[in-house]
Amino acid sequence: MDAQDGQENPGGSGRTGPVLHIVVVGFHHKKGCQVEFSYPPLIPEEGHDSNVLPEEWKYLPFLALPDGAHNFQEDTVFFHLPPRSGERRTVYGVSCYRQIEAKTLKVRQADVTRETVQKSVCVLSQLPLYGLLQAKLQLITHAYFEEKDFSQISILKELYEHMNGSLGGSSLEGSQLFLGLSPRDLVLQFRHKVLILFKLILLEKKVLFYVSPVNRLVGALMTVLSLFPGMIEHGLTDSSHYRSRQSIAEGGEAPVVFSSHDSSPASSQISSPKDNETEIGQDSFVEPRKPEVSTTDHEDTNGSIEHLRPPSHTSPESVESDWETLDPSILEECITAEEEDVWNVGPGPCELLTTDTISSGSVPITVQPQSKTGQTVFTPGLVSGLEEDKYGMPLAIFTKGYLCLPYMALQQHHLLSDVSIRGFVAGATNILFRQQKHLSDAIVEVEDARISIHDPELRKILNPTTADLRFIDHLVKHVTENRDDVFLDGTGWEGGDEWIRAQFALYLHSLLSASAQPENEKVLADYGSAFIAMWKITHNYRVWNSNKHPALAEVHPR
């Protein structure tokens, strides 16, 4: 991916580069979250210190300064914004939040009436350089707060120039793209359940990640996406196209109205219906049942959806009394242990599959990564609109109304029930999202490495096959065992981050190869015949299957 693809930045120095704006968001005791500074100005005619937002970016303040921010001294947020009018691509946001005591300020402005000052400094970029931008931004945010005078904005202008100077005009490598995203840590926490997350997203289901603080949330979610070949680099450009709240209401569906910016929900009248759900727990293991092939016809809801209109009205304001007086226990669940159907897939934190489950003569289906002689070549996909490699990667998952929102603000809650959205992979820290189980297919509780799946049929389809278990057990063993570093050309050391990504790339390539051999029942059974049947009706598979990919001929389907 070449940073030279960036457009000329509006209102600034005219430099071409990936960074569009540096923005400061603060919490005002009467007005709530608001933009206090932007460089270049978000709206050129409004100036650097304007609070006015482009209509398409009305949620920016609530994304940059997250729910419950007052509970943490600092935090980091990754978020996605829809393209502005005339543009087509997702805008990638990285925000560093901090709070300090007001009494330590050298210059205390008149609107500082509270004991603490909460602000975020964020970068809006055309390239998905989450970890790299975070590393640079954290240093500048620290220096900005150390000034103890928030009118000193020269450091922010210098940050804009520096980022575009250092990131523009050079080819970006994987080590930069994946900085801070560790599949090794993900496997250590979720173990065998990582493969279930992978398959859930392949099926384009509604997947909600939940944990606090935000940096843990977005780190886990984006690390899962980094397991999909080419996804971070080229697969998210169409991932945040959504309609405004007003257009949903016009369609006859009454959205829930919130006035709170903080961690407590703003309404106590939201019920949490009891779902027939499954929790994939962390502590025990039961032998998974053999997947059953479903003969039920699946309704195809993954047809083409037009690009969605940008939001058409300004942001709701937050009021201090709203979020300070609400009781977060209002929406706490009242589900007893007897009411929960707990489905444990994969061993717990200290268990691996026993030799009874996997015979000693079995060979893991993983293949050692091949040596890389050069950079992967990407060309425009004729159907997907994404930059693709010779295997058709990345898959067109996050297109045509399937959203990727690493962090969702409470004000975006209505998106979960928007009928024009096919599905989502989204992250939330507010309990409201977790309570509204009927709006998602699966809830991933990162803290406990727990995956709650509501539909029993989906549960069966995602039940790991023996071959799946053999694959993931091989991977888990390499990550958890203390081994000498074994360096593999171009893929890092065995059991490390790049090695794990290579294994999932090979798994996906093999799965695609198997899907092209419908007469080979043995191969299909390795991945789950019902799973492949459901996957074949998804938008991403149909787009992939509409083109020929000769490179897959060299991939063994098992």
PDB file of N, CA, C and O in Angstrom, residues 206-263:
ATOM      1  N   LYS A 206     -23.665 -10.682  12.739  1.00  0.00           N
ATOM      2  CA  LYS A 206     -23.617  -9.468  13.561  1.00  0.00           C
ATOM      3  C   LYS A 206     -22.856  -9.797  14.844  1.00  0.00           C
ATOM      4  O   LYS A 206     -23.384 -10.452  15.735  1.00  0.00           O
ATOM      5  N   VAL A 207     -21.621  -9.332  14.906  1.00  0.00           N
ATOM      6  CA  VAL A 207     -20.704  -9.706  15.984  1.00  0.00           C
ATOM      7  C   VAL A 207     -20.348  -8.465  16.796  1.00  0.00           C
ATOM      8  O   VAL A 207     -19.824  -7.482  16.251  1.00  0.00           O
ATOM      9  N   LEU A 208     -20.622  -8.519  18.084  1.00  0.00           N
ATOM     10  CA  LEU A 208     -20.359  -7.391  18.973  1.00  0.00           C
ATOM     11  C   LEU A 208     -19.286  -7.765  19.989  1.00  0.00           C
ATOM     12  O   LEU A 208     -19.441  -8.735  20.732  1.00  0.00           O
ATOM     13  N   PHE A 209     -18.196  -7.009  20.017  1.00  0.00           N
ATOM     14  CA  PHE A 209     -17.144  -7.170  21.025  1.00  0.00           C
ATOM     15  C   PHE A 209     -17.440  -6.216  22.184  1.00  0.00           C
ATOM     16  O   PHE A 209     -17.858  -5.077  21.966  1.00  0.00           O
ATOM     17  N   TYR A 210     -17.166  -6.701  23.407  1.00  0.00           N
ATOM     18  CA  TYR A 210     -17.516  -5.895  24.583  1.00  0.00           C
ATOM     19  C   TYR A 210     -16.425  -6.013  25.642  1.00  0.00           C
ATOM     20  O   TYR A 210     -16.077  -7.130  26.068  1.00  0.00           O
ATOM     21  N   VAL A 211     -15.869  -4.879  26.068  1.00  0.00           N
ATOM     22  CA  VAL A 211     -14.915  -4.823  27.183  1.00  0.00           C
ATOM     23  C   VAL A 211     -14.552  -3.360  27.427  1.00  0.00           C
ATOM     24  O   VAL A 211     -14.754  -2.501  26.562  1.00  0.00           O
ATOM     25  N   SER A 212     -14.019  -3.067  28.590  1.00  0.00           N
ATOM     26  CA  SER A 212     -13.456  -1.760  28.915  1.00  0.00           C
ATOM     27  C   SER A 212     -12.038  -1.970  29.440  1.00  0.00           C
ATOM     28  O   SER A 212     -11.746  -3.014  30.017  1.00  0.00           O
ATOM     29  N   PRO A 213     -11.148  -1.022  29.267  1.00  0.00           N
ATOM     30  CA  PRO A 213     -11.293   0.240  28.543  1.00  0.00           C
ATOM     31  C   PRO A 213     -11.244   0.034  27.035  1.00  0.00           C
ATOM     32  O   PRO A 213     -11.074  -1.089  26.552  1.00  0.00           O
ATOM     33  N   VAL A 214     -11.357   1.127  26.293  1.00  0.00           N
ATOM     34  CA  VAL A 214     -11.499   1.023  24.838  1.00  0.00           C
ATOM     35  C   VAL A 214     -10.252   0.435  24.188  1.00  0.00           C
ATOM     36  O   VAL A 214     -10.347  -0.286  23.199  1.00  0.00           O
ATOM     37  N   ASN A 215      -9.067   0.726  24.707  1.00  0.00           N
ATOM     38  CA  ASN A 215      -7.850   0.231  24.049  1.00  0.00           C
ATOM     39  C   ASN A 215      -7.820  -1.289  24.011  1.00  0.00           C
ATOM     40  O   ASN A 215      -7.333  -1.884  23.048  1.00  0.00           O
ATOM     41  N   ARG A 216      -8.346  -1.943  25.035  1.00  0.00           N
ATOM     42  CA  ARG A 216      -8.433  -3.408  25.013  1.00  0.00           C
ATOM     43  C   ARG A 216      -9.451  -3.879  23.991  1.00  0.00           C
ATOM     44  O   ARG A 216      -9.264  -4.890  23.317  1.00  0.00           O
ATOM     45  N   LEU A 217     -10.534  -3.147  23.898  1.00  0.00           N
ATOM     46  CA  LEU A 217     -11.614  -3.490  22.967  1.00  0.00           C
ATOM     47  C   LEU A 217     -11.136  -3.441  21.524  1.00  0.00           C
ATOM     48  O   LEU A 217     -11.235  -4.426  20.783  1.00  0.00           O
ATOM     49  N   VAL A 218     -10.618  -2.281  21.131  1.00  0.00           N
ATOM     50  CA  VAL A 218     -10.227  -2.116  19.731  1.00  0.00           C
ATOM     51  C   VAL A 218      -9.019  -2.976  19.387  1.00  0.00           C
ATOM     52  O   VAL A 218      -8.870  -3.444  18.253  1.00  0.00           O
ATOM     53  N   GLY A 219      -8.150  -3.220  20.370  1.00  0.00           N
ATOM     54  CA  GLY A 219      -6.995  -4.075  20.126  1.00  0.00           C
ATOM     55  C   GLY A 219      -7.406  -5.498  19.793  1.00  0.00           C
ATOM     56  O   GLY A 219      -6.911  -6.103  18.838  1.00  0.00           O
ATOM     57  N   ALA A 220      -8.361  -6.043  20.570  1.00  0.00           N
ATOM     58  CA  ALA A 220      -8.831  -7.408  20.322  1.00  0.00           C
ATOM     59  C   ALA A 220      -9.559  -7.504  18.990  1.00  0.00           C
ATOM     60  O   ALA A 220      -9.322  -8.422  18.189  1.00  0.00           O
ATOM     61  N   LEU A 221     -10.444  -6.563  18.723  1.00  0.00           N
ATOM     62  CA  LEU A 221     -11.248  -6.618  17.504  1.00  0.00           C
ATOM     63  C   LEU A 221     -10.370  -6.497  16.258  1.00  0.00           C
ATOM     64  O   LEU A 221     -10.490  -7.293  15.311  1.00  0.00           O
ATOM     65  N   MET A 222      -9.468  -5.535  16.239  1.00  0.00           N
ATOM     66  CA  MET A 222      -8.634  -5.335  15.049  1.00  0.00           C
ATOM     67  C   MET A 222      -7.621  -6.460  14.892  1.00  0.00           C
ATOM     68  O   MET A 222      -7.220  -6.783  13.769  1.00  0.00           O
ATOM     69  N   THR A 223      -7.203  -7.084  15.986  1.00  0.00           N
ATOM     70  CA  THR A 223      -6.290  -8.220  15.877  1.00  0.00           C
ATOM     71  C   THR A 223      -6.982  -9.396  15.205  1.00  0.00           C
ATOM     72  O   THR A 223      -6.383 -10.100  14.381  1.00  0.00           O
ATOM     73  N   VAL A 224      -8.261  -9.626  15.534  1.00  0.00           N
ATOM     74  CA  VAL A 224      -9.013 -10.683  14.851  1.00  0.00           C
ATOM     75  C   VAL A 224      -9.066 -10.391  13.347  1.00  0.00           C
ATOM     76  O   VAL A 224      -8.831 -11.277  12.518  1.00  0.00           O
ATOM     77  N   LEU A 225      -9.325  -9.151  12.983  1.00  0.00           N
ATOM     78  CA  LEU A 225      -9.406  -8.812  11.561  1.00  0.00           C
ATOM     79  C   LEU A 225      -8.053  -8.955  10.873  1.00  0.00           C
ATOM     80  O   LEU A 225      -7.992  -9.240   9.670  1.00  0.00           O
ATOM     81  N   SER A 226      -6.965  -8.779  11.614  1.00  0.00           N
ATOM     82  CA  SER A 226      -5.637  -8.904  11.009  1.00  0.00           C
ATOM     83  C   SER A 226      -5.319 -10.338  10.612  1.00  0.00           C
ATOM     84  O   SER A 226      -4.346 -10.582   9.889  1.00  0.00           O
ATOM     85  N   LEU A 227      -6.126 -11.311  11.084  1.00  0.00           N
ATOM     86  CA  LEU A 227      -5.927 -12.704  10.690  1.00  0.00           C
ATOM     87  C   LEU A 227      -6.414 -12.957   9.262  1.00  0.00           C
ATOM     88  O   LEU A 227      -6.058 -13.965   8.657  1.00  0.00           O
ATOM     89  N   PHE A 228      -7.235 -12.065   8.729  1.00  0.00           N
ATOM     90  CA  PHE A 228      -7.736 -12.200   7.360  1.00  0.00           C
ATOM     91  C   PHE A 228      -6.734 -11.563   6.403  1.00  0.00           C
ATOM     92  O   PHE A 228      -6.453 -10.367   6.517  1.00  0.00           O
ATOM     93  N   PRO A 229      -6.202 -12.324   5.465  1.00  0.00           N
ATOM     94  CA  PRO A 229      -5.178 -11.781   4.574  1.00  0.00           C
ATOM     95  C   PRO A 229      -5.653 -10.536   3.832  1.00  0.00           C
ATOM     96  O   PRO A 229      -6.738 -10.525   3.245  1.00  0.00           O
ATOM     97  N   GLY A 230      -4.842  -9.485   3.900  1.00  0.00           N
ATOM     98  CA  GLY A 230      -5.122  -8.258   3.171  1.00  0.00           C
ATOM     99  C   GLY A 230      -6.209  -7.391   3.746  1.00  0.00           C
ATOM    100  O   GLY A 230      -6.491  -6.306   3.216  1.00  0.00           O
ATOM    101  N   MET A 231      -6.849  -7.814   4.839  1.00  0.00           N
ATOM    102  CA  MET A 231      -8.020  -7.096   5.347  1.00  0.00           C
ATOM    103  C   MET A 231      -7.653  -5.721   5.899  1.00  0.00           C
ATOM    104  O   MET A 231      -8.316  -4.716   5.585  1.00  0.00           O
ATOM    105  N   ILE A 232      -6.630  -5.650   6.735  1.00  0.00           N
ATOM    106  CA  ILE A 232      -6.253  -4.354   7.306  1.00  0.00           C
ATOM    107  C   ILE A 232      -5.781  -3.414   6.201  1.00  0.00           C
ATOM    108  O   ILE A 232      -6.153  -2.236   6.158  1.00  0.00           O
ATOM    109  N   GLU A 233      -4.962  -3.928   5.287  1.00  0.00           N
ATOM    110  CA  GLU A 233      -4.382  -3.089   4.242  1.00  0.00           C
ATOM    111  C   GLU A 233      -5.438  -2.546   3.282  1.00  0.00           C
ATOM    112  O   GLU A 233      -5.438  -1.356   2.949  1.00  0.00           O
ATOM    113  N   HIS A 234      -6.330  -3.420   2.813  1.00  0.00           N
ATOM    114  CA  HIS A 234      -7.205  -3.041   1.698  1.00  0.00           C
ATOM    115  C   HIS A 234      -8.668  -3.404   1.883  1.00  0.00           C
ATOM    116  O   HIS A 234      -9.477  -3.083   1.004  1.00  0.00           O
ATOM    117  N   GLY A 235      -9.047  -4.055   2.960  1.00  0.00           N
ATOM    118  CA  GLY A 235     -10.394  -4.589   3.069  1.00  0.00           C
ATOM    119  C   GLY A 235     -11.396  -3.731   3.806  1.00  0.00           C
ATOM    120  O   GLY A 235     -12.559  -4.124   3.940  1.00  0.00           O
ATOM    121  N   LEU A 236     -10.999  -2.552   4.302  1.00  0.00           N
ATOM    122  CA  LEU A 236     -11.889  -1.761   5.155  1.00  0.00           C
ATOM    123  C   LEU A 236     -12.310  -0.443   4.526  1.00  0.00           C
ATOM    124  O   LEU A 236     -12.920   0.397   5.188  1.00  0.00           O
ATOM    125  N   THR A 237     -11.990  -0.250   3.244  1.00  0.00           N
ATOM    126  CA  THR A 237     -12.249   1.046   2.620  1.00  0.00           C
ATOM    127  C   THR A 237     -13.734   1.361   2.483  1.00  0.00           C
ATOM    128  O   THR A 237     -14.117   2.521   2.351  1.00  0.00           O
ATOM    129  N   ASP A 238     -14.574   0.327   2.537  1.00  0.00           N
ATOM    130  CA  ASP A 238     -16.022   0.520   2.384  1.00  0.00           C
ATOM    131  C   ASP A 238     -16.772   0.104   3.649  1.00  0.00           C
ATOM    132  O   ASP A 238     -17.951  -0.223   3.612  1.00  0.00           O
ATOM    133  N   SER A 239     -16.077   0.144   4.782  1.00  0.00           N
ATOM    134  CA  SER A 239     -16.598  -0.495   5.994  1.00  0.00           C
ATOM    135  C   SER A 239     -17.412   0.411   6.897  1.00  0.00           C
ATOM    136  O   SER A 239     -17.922  -0.037   7.919  1.00  0.00           O
ATOM    137  N   SER A 240     -17.550   1.697   6.555  1.00  0.00           N
ATOM    138  CA  SER A 240     -18.285   2.599   7.458  1.00  0.00           C
ATOM    139  C   SER A 240     -19.300   3.444   6.710  1.00  0.00           C
ATOM    140  O   SER A 240     -19.553   4.586   7.053  1.00  0.00           O
ATOM    141  N   HIS A 241     -19.909   2.857   5.678  1.00  0.00           N
ATOM    142  CA  HIS A 241     -20.948   3.554   4.935  1.00  0.00           C
ATOM    143  C   HIS A 241     -22.304   3.245   5.578  1.00  0.00           C
ATOM    144  O   HIS A 241     -22.796   2.130   5.470  1.00  0.00           O
ATOM    145  N   TYR A 242     -22.879   4.225   6.242  1.00  0.00           N
ATOM    146  CA  TYR A 242     -24.163   3.991   6.892  1.00  0.00           C
ATOM    147  C   TYR A 242     -25.047   5.222   6.784  1.00  0.00           C
ATOM    148  O   TYR A 242     -24.574   6.334   6.561  1.00  0.00           O
ATOM    149  N   ARG A 243     -26.343   4.981   6.957  1.00  0.00           N
ATOM    150  CA  ARG A 243     -27.329   6.059   6.845  1.00  0.00           C
ATOM    151  C   ARG A 243     -27.463   6.810   8.155  1.00  0.00           C
ATOM    152  O   ARG A 243     -27.074   6.342   9.213  1.00  0.00           O
ATOM    153  N   SER A 244     -28.079   7.967   8.046  1.00  0.00           N
ATOM    154  CA  SER A 244     -28.307   8.774   9.241  1.00  0.00           C
ATOM    155  C   SER A 244     -29.445   8.208  10.062  1.00  0.00           C
ATOM    156  O   SER A 244     -30.281   7.442   9.591  1.00  0.00           O
ATOM    157  N   ARG A 245     -29.498   8.631  11.293  1.00  0.00           N
ATOM    158  CA  ARG A 245     -30.569   8.211  12.189  1.00  0.00           C
ATOM    159  C   ARG A 245     -31.926   8.681  11.691  1.00  0.00           C
ATOM    160  O   ARG A 245     -32.928   7.989  11.786  1.00  0.00           O
ATOM    161  N   GLN A 246     -31.928   9.874  11.114  1.00  0.00           N
ATOM    162  CA  GLN A 246     -33.187  10.453  10.645  1.00  0.00           C
ATOM    163  C   GLN A 246     -33.801   9.591   9.549  1.00  0.00           C
ATOM    164  O   GLN A 246     -35.008   9.355   9.532  1.00  0.00           O
ATOM    165  N   SER A 247     -32.969   9.076   8.637  1.00  0.00           N
ATOM    166  CA  SER A 247     -33.499   8.294   7.528  1.00  0.00           C
ATOM    167  C   SER A 247     -34.082   6.977   8.007  1.00  0.00           C
ATOM    168  O   SER A 247     -35.005   6.441   7.411  1.00  0.00           O
ATOM    169  N   ILE A 248     -33.546   6.439   9.104  1.00  0.00           N
ATOM    170  CA  ILE A 248     -34.106   5.217   9.673  1.00  0.00           C
ATOM    171  C   ILE A 248     -35.487   5.503  10.250  1.00  0.00           C
ATOM    172  O   ILE A 248     -36.439   4.759  10.050  1.00  0.00           O
ATOM    173  N   ALA A 249     -35.615   6.608  10.979  1.00  0.00           N
ATOM    174  CA  ALA A 249     -36.899   6.966  11.569  1.00  0.00           C
ATOM    175  C   ALA A 249     -37.950   7.191  10.492  1.00  0.00           C
ATOM    176  O   ALA A 249     -39.112   6.836  10.643  1.00  0.00           O
ATOM    177  N   GLU A 250     -37.514   7.769   9.363  1.00  0.00           N
ATOM    178  CA  GLU A 250     -38.445   7.990   8.271  1.00  0.00           C
ATOM    179  C   GLU A 250     -38.952   6.683   7.692  1.00  0.00           C
ATOM    180  O   GLU A 250     -40.031   6.610   7.120  1.00  0.00           O
ATOM    181  N   GLY A 251     -38.159   5.603   7.852  1.00  0.00           N
ATOM    182  CA  GLY A 251     -38.550   4.300   7.339  1.00  0.00           C
ATOM    183  C   GLY A 251     -39.568   3.599   8.206  1.00  0.00           C
ATOM    184  O   GLY A 251     -39.943   2.470   7.920  1.00  0.00           O
ATOM    185  N   GLY A 252     -39.976   4.232   9.313  1.00  0.00           N
ATOM    186  CA  GLY A 252     -41.036   3.670  10.138  1.00  0.00           C
ATOM    187  C   GLY A 252     -40.534   2.940  11.364  1.00  0.00           C
ATOM    188  O   GLY A 252     -41.313   2.428  12.137  1.00  0.00           O
ATOM    189  N   GLU A 253     -39.209   2.876  11.557  1.00  0.00           N
ATOM    190  CA  GLU A 253     -38.682   2.186  12.732  1.00  0.00           C
ATOM    191  C   GLU A 253     -38.283   3.227  13.759  1.00  0.00           C
ATOM    192  O   GLU A 253     -37.472   4.101  13.482  1.00  0.00           O
ATOM    193  N   ALA A 254     -38.860   3.175  14.930  1.00  0.00           N
ATOM    194  CA  ALA A 254     -38.599   4.187  15.944  1.00  0.00           C
ATOM    195  C   ALA A 254     -37.291   3.912  16.646  1.00  0.00           C
ATOM    196  O   ALA A 254     -37.151   2.920  17.330  1.00  0.00           O
ATOM    197  N   PRO A 255     -36.301   4.779  16.480  1.00  0.00           N
ATOM    198  CA  PRO A 255     -35.034   4.557  17.147  1.00  0.00           C
ATOM    199  C   PRO A 255     -35.119   4.909  18.625  1.00  0.00           C
ATOM    200  O   PRO A 255     -35.931   5.727  19.038  1.00  0.00           O
ATOM    201  N   VAL A 256     -34.267   4.273  19.408  1.00  0.00           N
ATOM    202  CA  VAL A 256     -34.181   4.616  20.823  1.00  0.00           C
ATOM    203  C   VAL A 256     -33.412   5.913  20.948  1.00  0.00           C
ATOM    204  O   VAL A 256     -32.389   6.100  20.300  1.00  0.00           O
ATOM    205  N   VAL A 257     -33.886   6.838  21.750  1.00  0.00           N
ATOM    206  CA  VAL A 257     -33.242   8.139  21.886  1.00  0.00           C
ATOM    207  C   VAL A 257     -32.405   8.164  23.153  1.00  0.00           C
ATOM    208  O   VAL A 257     -32.857   7.776  24.224  1.00  0.00           O
ATOM    209  N   PHE A 258     -31.172   8.638  23.005  1.00  0.00           N
ATOM    210  CA  PHE A 258     -30.264   8.734  24.142  1.00  0.00           C
ATOM    211  C   PHE A 258     -29.795  10.167  24.283  1.00  0.00           C
ATOM    212  O   PHE A 258     -29.620  10.875  23.304  1.00  0.00           O
ATOM    213  N   SER A 259     -29.563  10.578  25.502  1.00  0.00           N
ATOM    214  CA  SER A 259     -28.994  11.899  25.703  1.00  0.00           C
ATOM    215  C   SER A 259     -27.675  11.827  26.439  1.00  0.00           C
ATOM    216  O   SER A 259     -27.064  12.845  26.703  1.00  0.00           O
ATOM    217  N   SER A 260     -27.220  10.641  26.779  1.00  0.00           N
ATOM    218  CA  SER A 260     -26.018  10.508  27.601  1.00  0.00           C
ATOM    219  C   SER A 260     -24.800  10.227  26.763  1.00  0.00           C
ATOM    220  O   SER A 260     -24.829   9.437  25.844  1.00  0.00           O
ATOM    221  N   HIS A 261     -23.698  10.861  27.089  1.00  0.00           N
ATOM    222  CA  HIS A 261     -22.430  10.556  26.425  1.00  0.00           C
ATOM    223  C   HIS A 261     -21.639   9.551  27.228  1.00  0.00           C
ATOM    224  O   HIS A 261     -20.758   8.896  26.708  1.00  0.00           O
ATOM    225  N   ASP A 262     -21.969   9.415  28.505  1.00  0.00           N
ATOM    226  CA  ASP A 262     -21.087   8.616  29.334  1.00  0.00           C
ATOM    227  C   ASP A 262     -21.558   7.183  29.468  1.00  0.00           C
ATOM    228  O   ASP A 262     -22.441   6.728  28.784  1.00  0.00           O
ATOM    229  N   SER A 263     -20.948   6.463  30.421  1.00  0.00           N
ATOM    230  CA  SER A 263     -21.094   5.015  30.465  1.00  0.00           C
ATOM    231  C   SER A 263     -22.478   4.540  30.870  1.00  0.00           C
ATOM    232  O   SER A 263     -22.845   3.419  30.599  1.00  0.00           O
TER     233      SER A 263
END
